[in-house]
Coordinates of C-alpha atoms and ligand atoms in Angstrom, one line a residue:
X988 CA 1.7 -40.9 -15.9
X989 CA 0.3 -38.8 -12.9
X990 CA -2.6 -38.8 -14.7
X991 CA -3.9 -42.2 -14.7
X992 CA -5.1 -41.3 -10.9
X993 CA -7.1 -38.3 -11.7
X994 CA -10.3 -38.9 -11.2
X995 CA -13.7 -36.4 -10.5
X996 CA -12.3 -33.3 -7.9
X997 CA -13.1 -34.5 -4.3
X998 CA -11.5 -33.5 -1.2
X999 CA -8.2 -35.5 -1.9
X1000 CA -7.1 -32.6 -4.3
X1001 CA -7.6 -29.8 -2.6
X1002 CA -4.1 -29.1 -1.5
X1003 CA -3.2 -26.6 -4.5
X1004 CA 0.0 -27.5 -6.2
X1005 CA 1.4 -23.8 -6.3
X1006 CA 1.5 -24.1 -2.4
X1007 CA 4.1 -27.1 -3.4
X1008 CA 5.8 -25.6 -5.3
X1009 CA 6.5 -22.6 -3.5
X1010 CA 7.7 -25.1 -0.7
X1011 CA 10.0 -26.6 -3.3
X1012 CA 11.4 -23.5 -4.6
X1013 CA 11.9 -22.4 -1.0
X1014 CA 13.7 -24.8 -0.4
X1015 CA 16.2 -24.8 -3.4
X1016 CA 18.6 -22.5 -5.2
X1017 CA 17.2 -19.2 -6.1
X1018 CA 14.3 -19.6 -3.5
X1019 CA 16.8 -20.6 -0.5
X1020 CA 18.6 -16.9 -1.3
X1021 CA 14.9 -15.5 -1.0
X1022 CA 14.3 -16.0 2.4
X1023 CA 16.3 -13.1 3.8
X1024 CA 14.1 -10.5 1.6
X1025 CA 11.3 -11.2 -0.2
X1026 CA 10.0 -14.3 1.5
X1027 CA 7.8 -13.1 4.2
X1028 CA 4.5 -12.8 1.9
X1029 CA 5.7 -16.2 0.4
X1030 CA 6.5 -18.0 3.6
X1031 CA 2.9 -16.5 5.2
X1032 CA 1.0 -17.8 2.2
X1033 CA 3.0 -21.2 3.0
X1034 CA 1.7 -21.8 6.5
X1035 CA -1.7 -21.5 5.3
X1036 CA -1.9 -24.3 3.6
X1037 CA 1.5 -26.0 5.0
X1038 CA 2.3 -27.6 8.4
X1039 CA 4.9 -26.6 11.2
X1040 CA 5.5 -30.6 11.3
X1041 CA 6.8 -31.4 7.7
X1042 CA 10.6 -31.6 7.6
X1043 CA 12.9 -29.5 5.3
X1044 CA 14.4 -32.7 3.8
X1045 CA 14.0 -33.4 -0.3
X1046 CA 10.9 -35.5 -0.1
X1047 CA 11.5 -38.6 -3.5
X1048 CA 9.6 -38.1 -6.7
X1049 CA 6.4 -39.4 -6.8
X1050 CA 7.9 -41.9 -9.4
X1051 CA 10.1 -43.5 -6.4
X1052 CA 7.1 -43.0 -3.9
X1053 CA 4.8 -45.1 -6.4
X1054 CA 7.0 -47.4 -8.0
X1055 CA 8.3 -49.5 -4.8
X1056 CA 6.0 -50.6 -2.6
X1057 CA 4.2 -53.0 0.1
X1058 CA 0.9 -54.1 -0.5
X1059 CA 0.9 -57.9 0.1
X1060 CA -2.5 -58.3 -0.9
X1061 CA -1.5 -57.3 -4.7
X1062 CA 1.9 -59.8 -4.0
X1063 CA 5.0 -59.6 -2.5
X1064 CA 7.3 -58.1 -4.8
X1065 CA 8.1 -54.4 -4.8
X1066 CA 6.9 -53.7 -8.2
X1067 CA 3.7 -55.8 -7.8
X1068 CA 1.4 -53.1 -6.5
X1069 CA 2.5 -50.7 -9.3
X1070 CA 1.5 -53.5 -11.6
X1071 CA -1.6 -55.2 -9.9
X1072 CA -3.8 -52.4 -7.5
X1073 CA -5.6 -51.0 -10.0
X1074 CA -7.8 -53.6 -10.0
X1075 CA -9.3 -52.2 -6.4
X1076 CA -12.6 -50.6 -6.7
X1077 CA -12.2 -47.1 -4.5
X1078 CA -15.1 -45.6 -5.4
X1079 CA -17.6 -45.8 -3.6
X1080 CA -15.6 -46.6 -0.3
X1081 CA -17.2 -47.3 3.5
X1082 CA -15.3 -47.5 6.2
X1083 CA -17.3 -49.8 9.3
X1084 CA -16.5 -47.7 13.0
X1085 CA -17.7 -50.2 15.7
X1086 CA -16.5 -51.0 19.2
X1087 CA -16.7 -48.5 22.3
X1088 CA -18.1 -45.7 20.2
X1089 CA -21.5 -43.5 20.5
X1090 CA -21.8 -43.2 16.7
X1091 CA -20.7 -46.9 15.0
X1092 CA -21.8 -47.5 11.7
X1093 CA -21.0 -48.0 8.2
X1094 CA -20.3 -44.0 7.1
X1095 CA -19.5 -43.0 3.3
X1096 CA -15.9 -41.9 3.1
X1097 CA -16.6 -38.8 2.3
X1098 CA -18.8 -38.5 5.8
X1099 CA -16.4 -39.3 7.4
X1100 CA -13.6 -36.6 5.5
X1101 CA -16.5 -33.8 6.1
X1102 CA -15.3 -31.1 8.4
X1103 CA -11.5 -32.1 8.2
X1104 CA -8.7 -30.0 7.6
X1105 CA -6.8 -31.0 5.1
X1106 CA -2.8 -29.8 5.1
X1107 CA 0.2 -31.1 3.4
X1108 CA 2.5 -32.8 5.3
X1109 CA 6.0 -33.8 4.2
X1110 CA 6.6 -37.1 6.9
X1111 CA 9.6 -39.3 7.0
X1112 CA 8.7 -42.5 5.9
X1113 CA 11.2 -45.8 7.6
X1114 CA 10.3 -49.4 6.5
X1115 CA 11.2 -51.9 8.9
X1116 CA 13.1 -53.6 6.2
X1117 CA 15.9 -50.3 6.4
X1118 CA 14.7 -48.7 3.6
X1119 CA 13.6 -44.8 3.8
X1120 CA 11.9 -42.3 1.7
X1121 CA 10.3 -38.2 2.2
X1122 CA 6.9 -38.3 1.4
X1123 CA 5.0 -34.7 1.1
X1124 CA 1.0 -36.6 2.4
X1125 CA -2.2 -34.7 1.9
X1126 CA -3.6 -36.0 4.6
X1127 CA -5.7 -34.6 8.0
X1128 CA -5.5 -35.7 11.7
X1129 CA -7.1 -38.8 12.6
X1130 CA -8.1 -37.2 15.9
X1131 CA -10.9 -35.4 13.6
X1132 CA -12.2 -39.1 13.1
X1133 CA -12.2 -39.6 16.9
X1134 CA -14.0 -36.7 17.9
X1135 CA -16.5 -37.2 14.7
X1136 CA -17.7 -40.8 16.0
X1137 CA -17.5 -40.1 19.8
X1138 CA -14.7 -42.6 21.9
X1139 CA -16.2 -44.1 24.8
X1140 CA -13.7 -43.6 28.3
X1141 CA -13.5 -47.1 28.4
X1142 CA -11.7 -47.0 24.9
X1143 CA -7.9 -47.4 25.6
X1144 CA -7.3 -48.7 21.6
X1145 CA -8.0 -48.8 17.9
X1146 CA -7.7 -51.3 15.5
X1147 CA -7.9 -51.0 11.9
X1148 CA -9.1 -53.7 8.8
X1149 CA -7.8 -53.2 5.0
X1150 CA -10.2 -54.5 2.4
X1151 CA -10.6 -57.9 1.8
X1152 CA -11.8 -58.5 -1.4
X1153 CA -10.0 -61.8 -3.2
X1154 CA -11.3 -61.0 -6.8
X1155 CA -9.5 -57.7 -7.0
X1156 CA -6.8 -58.6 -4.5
X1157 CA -4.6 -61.2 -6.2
X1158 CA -2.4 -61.9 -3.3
X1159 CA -5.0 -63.0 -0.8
X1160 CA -4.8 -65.9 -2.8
X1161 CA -1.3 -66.8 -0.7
X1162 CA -1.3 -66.8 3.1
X1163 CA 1.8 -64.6 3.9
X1164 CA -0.6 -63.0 6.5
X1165 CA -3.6 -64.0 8.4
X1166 CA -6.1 -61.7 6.5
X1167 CA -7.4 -59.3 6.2
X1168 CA -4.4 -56.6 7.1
X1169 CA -4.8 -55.7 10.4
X1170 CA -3.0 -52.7 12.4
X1171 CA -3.5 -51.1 15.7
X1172 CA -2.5 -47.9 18.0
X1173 CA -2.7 -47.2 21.4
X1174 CA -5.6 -44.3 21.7
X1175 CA -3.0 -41.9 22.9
X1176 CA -0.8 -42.2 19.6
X1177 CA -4.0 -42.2 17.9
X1178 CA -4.7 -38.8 19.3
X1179 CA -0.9 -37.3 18.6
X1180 CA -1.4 -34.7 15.7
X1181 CA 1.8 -36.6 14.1
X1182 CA -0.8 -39.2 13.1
X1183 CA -2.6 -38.5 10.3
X1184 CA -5.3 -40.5 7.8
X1185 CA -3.8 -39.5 4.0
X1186 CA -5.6 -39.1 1.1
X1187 CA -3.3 -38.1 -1.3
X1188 CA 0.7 -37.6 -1.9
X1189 CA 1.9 -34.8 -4.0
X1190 CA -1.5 -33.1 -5.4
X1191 CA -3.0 -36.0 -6.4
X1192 CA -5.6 -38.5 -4.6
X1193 CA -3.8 -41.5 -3.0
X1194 CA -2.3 -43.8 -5.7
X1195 CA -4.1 -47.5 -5.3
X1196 CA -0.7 -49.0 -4.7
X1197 CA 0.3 -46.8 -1.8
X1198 CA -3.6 -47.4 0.0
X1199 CA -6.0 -45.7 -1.8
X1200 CA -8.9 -43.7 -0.8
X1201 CA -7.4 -43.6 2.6
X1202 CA -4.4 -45.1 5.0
X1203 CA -2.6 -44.7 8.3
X1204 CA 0.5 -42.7 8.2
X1205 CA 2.3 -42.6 11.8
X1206 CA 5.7 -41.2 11.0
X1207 CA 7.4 -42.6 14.0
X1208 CA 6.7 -46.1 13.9
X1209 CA 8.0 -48.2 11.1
X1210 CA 6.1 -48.5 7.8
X1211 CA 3.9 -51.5 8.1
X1212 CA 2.0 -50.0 11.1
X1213 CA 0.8 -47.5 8.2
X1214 CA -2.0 -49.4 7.2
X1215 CA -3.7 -49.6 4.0
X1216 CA -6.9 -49.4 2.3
X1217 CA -8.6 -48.8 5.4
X1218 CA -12.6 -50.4 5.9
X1219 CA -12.6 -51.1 9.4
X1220 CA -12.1 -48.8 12.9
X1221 CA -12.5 -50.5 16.1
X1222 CA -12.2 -49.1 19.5
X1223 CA -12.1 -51.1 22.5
X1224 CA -10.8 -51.8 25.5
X1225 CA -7.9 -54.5 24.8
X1226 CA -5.1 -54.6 22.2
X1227 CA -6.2 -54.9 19.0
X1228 CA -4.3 -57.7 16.8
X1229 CA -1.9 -56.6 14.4
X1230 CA -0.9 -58.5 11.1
X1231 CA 2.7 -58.6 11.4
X1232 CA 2.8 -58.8 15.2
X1233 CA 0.8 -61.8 14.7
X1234 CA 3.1 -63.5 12.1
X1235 CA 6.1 -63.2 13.9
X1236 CA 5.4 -61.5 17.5
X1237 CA 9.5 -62.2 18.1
X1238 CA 10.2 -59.9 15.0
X1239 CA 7.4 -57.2 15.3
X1240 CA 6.4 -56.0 18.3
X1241 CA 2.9 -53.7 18.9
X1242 CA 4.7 -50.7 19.1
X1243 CA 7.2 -50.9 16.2
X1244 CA 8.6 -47.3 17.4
X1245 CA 11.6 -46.5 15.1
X1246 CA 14.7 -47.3 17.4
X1247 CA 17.9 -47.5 16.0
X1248 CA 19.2 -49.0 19.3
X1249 CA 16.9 -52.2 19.1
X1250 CA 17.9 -54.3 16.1
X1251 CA 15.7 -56.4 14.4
X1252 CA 16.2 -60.3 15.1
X1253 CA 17.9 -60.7 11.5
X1254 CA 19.3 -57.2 10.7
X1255 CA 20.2 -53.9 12.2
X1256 CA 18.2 -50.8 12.5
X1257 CA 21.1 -48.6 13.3
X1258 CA 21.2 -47.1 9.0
X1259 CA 18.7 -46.8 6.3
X1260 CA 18.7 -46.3 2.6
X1261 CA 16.8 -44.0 1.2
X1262 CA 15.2 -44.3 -1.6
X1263 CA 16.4 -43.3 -5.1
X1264 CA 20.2 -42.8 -3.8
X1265 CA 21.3 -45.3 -6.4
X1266 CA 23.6 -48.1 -6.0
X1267 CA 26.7 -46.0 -4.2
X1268 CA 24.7 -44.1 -2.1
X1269 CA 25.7 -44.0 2.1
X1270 CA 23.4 -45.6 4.3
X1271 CA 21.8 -42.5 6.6
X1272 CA 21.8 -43.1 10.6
X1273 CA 18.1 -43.6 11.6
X1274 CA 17.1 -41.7 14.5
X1275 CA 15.0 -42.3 17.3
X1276 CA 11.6 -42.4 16.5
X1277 CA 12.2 -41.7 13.3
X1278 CA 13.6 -38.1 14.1
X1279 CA 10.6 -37.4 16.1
X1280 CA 11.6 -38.0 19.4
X1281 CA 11.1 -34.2 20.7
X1282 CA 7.5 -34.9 19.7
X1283 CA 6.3 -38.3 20.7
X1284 CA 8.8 -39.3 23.6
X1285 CA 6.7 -38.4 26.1
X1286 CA 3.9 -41.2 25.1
X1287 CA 6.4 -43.6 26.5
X1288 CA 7.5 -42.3 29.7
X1289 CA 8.5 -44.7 31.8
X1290 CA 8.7 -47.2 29.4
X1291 CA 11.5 -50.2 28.6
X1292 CA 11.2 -49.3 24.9
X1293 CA 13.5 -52.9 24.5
X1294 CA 10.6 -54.9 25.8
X1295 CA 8.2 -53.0 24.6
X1296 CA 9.5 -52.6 20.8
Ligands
MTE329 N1 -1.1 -52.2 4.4 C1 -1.6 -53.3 3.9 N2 -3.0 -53.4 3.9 N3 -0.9 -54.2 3.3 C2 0.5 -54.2 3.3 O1 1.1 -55.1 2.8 N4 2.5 -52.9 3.9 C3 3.0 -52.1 5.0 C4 2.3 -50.7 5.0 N5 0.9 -50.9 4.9 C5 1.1 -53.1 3.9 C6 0.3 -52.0 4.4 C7 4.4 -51.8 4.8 S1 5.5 -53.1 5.3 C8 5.0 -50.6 4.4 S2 6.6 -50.3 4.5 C9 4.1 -49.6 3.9 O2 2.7 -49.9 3.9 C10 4.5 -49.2 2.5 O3 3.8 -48.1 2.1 P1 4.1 -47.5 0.6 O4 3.9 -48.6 -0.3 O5 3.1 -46.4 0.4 O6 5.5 -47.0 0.6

């Protein structure tokens, strides 16, 4: 099953899957009653390779992480971008960087990975539809992108584009969204180290159904500012547009912070379910900014996080 997404080595797999699994075992059983005495050669290898911002929590099986998604451009349904994205062509993959920049142009993927570190992180992931997984990313910070391509002081935002491509996209045939899939990020959260470009999940490059070659992940903001697929960067001056906020600006604000406190128009965002827990499972509180508050509270000093959700 896994591997149907191996393809040639590249960057996306450099993350060694020993380093996992010492995490995992760590983590569990016999490994938890390590850590008193024979973990500090294990734990220092770990932090090579590992980051100080995953979480400790049981991250799902990459079964669960690739089996329920959304990818409106391959349909609506949960199981359509299992079924339907592997009909996207990711190789070779561009991404256009234009806007209040010194370097715009259209640069290779890989140009644009060069240089980057690449670490596993293990992010909470909340949908704004109250549904929650633990996702172990290989991903690096998209700050290495900024600083590659030169941000112009006037630059106060980014925007992003997914692909738009019709003939391998089956569900740009329906206009659920204004396409192509646009997000956007004030240049401040851009720059947060919590905010990372992925390129893979487990050890293995990113599946097509969860954005292959490369997405947004922002673990503090609900799931659909994680953009997918990504061909476009923008910097400018103004807010960029943002696909959801656009659809329904009363539902889906620019910011989309997790906040349990500020309930959606039709549901509340006080619980979660997370993925996997079967039918019987208890809802989990969600936490403020998706349990990152100590991190990424301070980017909104000041700010009525009610008005601006
Ligand atoms: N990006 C694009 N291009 N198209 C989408 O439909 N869905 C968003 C986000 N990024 C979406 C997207 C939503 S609503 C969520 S919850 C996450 O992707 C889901 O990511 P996953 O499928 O990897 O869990």
């Amino acid at each position: 099953m896994a591997g149907r997404w191996k393809n040639d080595l590249n960057w996306s797999d450099v993350t060694p899957k020993s380093v996992f699994m010492n995490r995992r075992q760590l983590m569990t059983g016999a490994g938890a009653a390590a850590l008193g005495g024979i973990a500090g050669p294990v734990l220092a290898k770990l932090n090579a390779a590992s980051s100080d911002f995953s979480t400790d929590e049981e991250p799902n099986t990459f079964e669960q992480i690739t089996s329920y998604n959304n990818f409106y451009e391959f349909g609506t349904s949960k199981e359509d971008p299992a079924k339907y994205a592997h009909t996207l062509t990711t190789k070779p993959w561009s991404i256009k960087v234009d806007g209040l920049v010194d370097k715009p142009g259209d640069y290779a993927l890989d140009d644009l990975v060069d240089g980057a570190t690449l670490e596993e992180r293990i992010y909470r992931f909340r949908c704004v539809e109250a549904w929650s997984m633990v996702v172990p990313w290989v991903g690096f910070e998209l700050k290495h992108i900024l600083d590659k391509v030169g941000v112009q002081s006037g630059a106060k935002y980014i925007g992003f584009e997914t692909a738009n491509r019709p003939r391998e996209m089956p569900g740009l045939a329906y206009r659920v969204l204004e396409w192509p899939y646009r997000e956007g990020l004030r240049l401040d959260e851009a720059m947060h180290p919590l905010t990372i470009m992925a390129t893979g999940l487990y050890d293995e490059p990113m599946p097509n159904q969860n954005g292959a070659p490369i997405r947004l992940i922002i673990p503090w903001k609900y799931g659909f500012k994680s953009i997918k697929s990504i061909v476009r960067i923008t910097f400018s001056a103004d807010e960029p547009k943002a696909s959801w906020n656009m659809a329904a600006p009363g539902e889906y604000g620019f910011y989309s912070n997790v906040n349990p406190e500020v309930s959606h128009p039709r549901w509340s965002q006080a619980t979660e379910r997370k993925l996997g827990g079967g039918l019987f499972a208890k809802r989990q509180p969600t936490l403020m900014f998706n349990g990152y508050e100590e991190e990424v509270a301070d980017l909104y000093a000041g700010m009525d996080l009610k008005k601006n959700f």
